[in-house]
Coordinates of C-alpha atoms in Angstrom, one line a residue:
P108 CA -40.7 -35.3 5.4
P109 CA -36.5 -34.4 6.0
R110 CA -34.8 -31.2 5.0
S111 CA -32.8 -32.8 2.6
T112 CA -36.2 -33.8 0.6
L113 CA -37.5 -31.0 0.2
F114 CA -34.3 -28.7 -0.3
P115 CA -32.6 -31.6 -2.8
Y116 CA -30.1 -29.2 -3.8
T117 CA -28.6 -28.7 -0.3
T118 CA -27.0 -31.1 0.2
L119 CA -25.0 -30.6 -3.4
F120 CA -23.8 -27.0 -2.4
R121 CA -22.0 -28.5 1.0
S122 CA -19.3 -30.4 -1.4
S123 CA -16.5 -28.0 -1.4
N124 CA -16.2 -29.1 -5.3
V125 CA -19.2 -27.9 -6.5
M126 CA -19.0 -24.9 -4.7
D127 CA -15.6 -23.8 -6.1
E128 CA -16.8 -24.8 -9.6
L129 CA -20.2 -22.6 -9.0
E130 CA -17.9 -19.5 -7.7
K131 CA -15.2 -20.0 -10.5
R132 CA -18.2 -20.2 -13.1
I133 CA -20.0 -17.0 -11.7
K134 CA -16.5 -15.2 -11.3
E135 CA -16.0 -16.2 -15.4
H136 CA -19.6 -14.9 -16.2
E137 CA -19.6 -11.9 -14.3
G138 CA -15.8 -10.9 -14.9
L139 CA -13.9 -8.4 -12.4
R140 CA -14.6 -5.1 -12.2
L141 CA -12.5 -3.0 -9.2
K142 CA -14.2 0.4 -10.6
P143 CA -17.8 0.8 -10.7
Y144 CA -19.7 1.0 -13.5
A145 CA -23.3 0.5 -14.7
D146 CA -24.3 -2.4 -15.7
D147 CA -26.6 -3.5 -18.6
K148 CA -29.9 -2.5 -16.5
G149 CA -27.7 0.8 -15.7
N150 CA -27.3 -0.7 -11.8
I151 CA -23.7 0.5 -9.7
T152 CA -21.9 -2.4 -9.8
I153 CA -18.5 -3.3 -8.5
G154 CA -16.4 -6.7 -8.2
Y155 CA -17.7 -10.1 -9.3
G156 CA -21.1 -8.5 -10.1
H157 CA -21.7 -7.0 -6.8
N158 CA -24.9 -4.7 -7.3
L159 CA -24.3 -1.2 -5.4
T160 CA -27.3 -0.1 -6.3
D161 CA -29.8 -2.5 -5.2
N162 CA -28.2 -4.2 -2.5
G163 CA -25.2 -1.2 -1.3
I164 CA -22.8 -2.8 0.9
T165 CA -22.6 -4.6 4.1
T166 CA -21.4 -2.9 7.4
Q167 CA -18.7 -5.7 7.4
Q168 CA -17.7 -4.2 3.6
A169 CA -17.9 -0.9 5.0
E170 CA -15.0 -1.8 8.0
L171 CA -13.2 -3.5 5.6
L172 CA -12.8 -0.6 3.0
F173 CA -12.3 1.4 5.7
D174 CA -9.4 -0.5 7.4
D175 CA -7.9 -0.9 3.6
D176 CA -7.7 2.8 3.4
I177 CA -6.1 3.5 6.4
R178 CA -3.9 1.4 6.1
T179 CA -3.0 2.6 2.4
A180 CA -2.9 6.3 3.9
K181 CA -0.6 5.0 6.7
Q182 CA 1.2 3.9 3.7
E183 CA 1.6 6.5 1.3
I184 CA 2.6 8.6 4.2
A185 CA 5.3 6.5 5.2
G186 CA 6.3 7.0 1.6
K187 CA 6.4 10.8 1.0
M188 CA 6.8 12.1 4.5
L189 CA 8.7 9.1 6.9
Y190 CA 11.4 11.6 7.3
F191 CA 9.2 13.6 9.7
V192 CA 6.4 12.2 10.7
V193 CA 8.5 9.6 12.8
K194 CA 9.0 12.4 15.2
L195 CA 4.9 13.4 15.6
P196 CA 3.1 12.8 18.3
A197 CA 0.3 10.6 17.6
E198 CA -2.5 12.7 17.1
K199 CA -0.7 15.4 15.0
Y200 CA 0.0 12.3 13.0
G201 CA -3.6 11.0 12.8
V202 CA -4.1 14.4 11.2
L203 CA -1.9 13.5 8.6
I204 CA -4.0 10.3 8.1
E205 CA -7.2 11.9 8.0
L206 CA -6.3 14.5 5.6
V207 CA -4.9 11.5 3.3
F208 CA -7.6 9.5 3.9
W209 CA -10.0 12.5 2.8
I210 CA -8.2 14.3 0.0
G211 CA -5.5 12.0 -0.8
I212 CA -1.8 12.2 -0.6
G213 CA -1.0 14.3 -3.4
K214 CA -3.2 17.2 -2.2
V215 CA -1.7 16.7 1.2
L216 CA 1.6 17.2 -0.2
G217 CA 0.3 21.0 -1.3
F218 CA -0.1 22.4 1.9
K219 CA 3.9 23.0 2.1
K220 CA 3.2 25.8 4.8
M221 CA 1.3 23.6 7.4
L222 CA 3.8 20.8 7.0
S223 CA 6.5 23.3 7.3
A224 CA 4.9 24.4 10.5
L225 CA 4.7 20.4 11.6
K226 CA 7.6 19.8 11.0
A227 CA 9.6 22.8 13.2
E228 CA 6.6 21.6 15.3
D229 CA 4.4 24.6 15.4
W230 CA 1.0 23.8 16.3
N231 CA -0.5 26.4 16.3
K232 CA 0.8 27.7 12.7
A233 CA 0.3 24.4 11.5
A234 CA -3.7 25.0 11.7
D235 CA -3.7 28.3 11.2
E236 CA -2.2 27.0 7.3
L237 CA -4.9 24.2 7.4
L238 CA -7.7 26.5 8.6
D239 CA -6.4 28.9 5.7
S240 CA -6.3 26.8 3.2
R241 CA -9.6 26.6 0.5
L242 CA -9.9 23.0 2.4
G243 CA -10.2 25.6 5.5
R244 CA -12.8 27.1 4.1
E245 CA -15.4 24.9 2.2
Y246 CA -15.6 22.5 5.2
P247 CA -14.7 24.8 7.8
T248 CA -16.8 22.4 10.5
R249 CA -14.0 19.1 9.9
T250 CA -11.3 21.5 9.4
G251 CA -11.7 23.0 12.3
E252 CA -11.8 19.9 14.6
L253 CA -8.6 18.7 12.9
A254 CA -7.4 21.8 13.7
D255 CA -8.0 21.9 17.3
V256 CA -6.6 18.6 17.5
L257 CA -3.1 20.3 16.1
R258 CA -3.5 22.6 18.7
R259 CA -3.5 20.3 21.6
V260 CA -0.7 20.6 23.5
K261 CA 0.8 17.1 24.7

């Protein structure tokens, strides 16, 4: 028999009106939650009922989140430090982006000695200040790599 008789509802879902109504109804039933929460069965859920516990996210979703987080980090830097980052070499600016991505703009602004060294274009001192921080002691491998980028002369 033809596929449409085996699955009579598949043609129904090709109609955009039906899909629009379906999506609207599901969104109303689920509600939008922008932060993870435990649903009534204890599953960690986000968005319109997306079950992270059982389903996780796709690589494509992870890439979209990543891109958005990088964009946010750049915007936060532009809003708080634009006066000096415009003069930074790209890879030094990249270190700031990674730090804001990782620990947030508020904490990065607390690295006053490192930021002062970056403004003065004293790359070695900036690297030393990063390594000599609590973050540097707690995460020596990652901060060591970032310090190496800061020290590179270009």
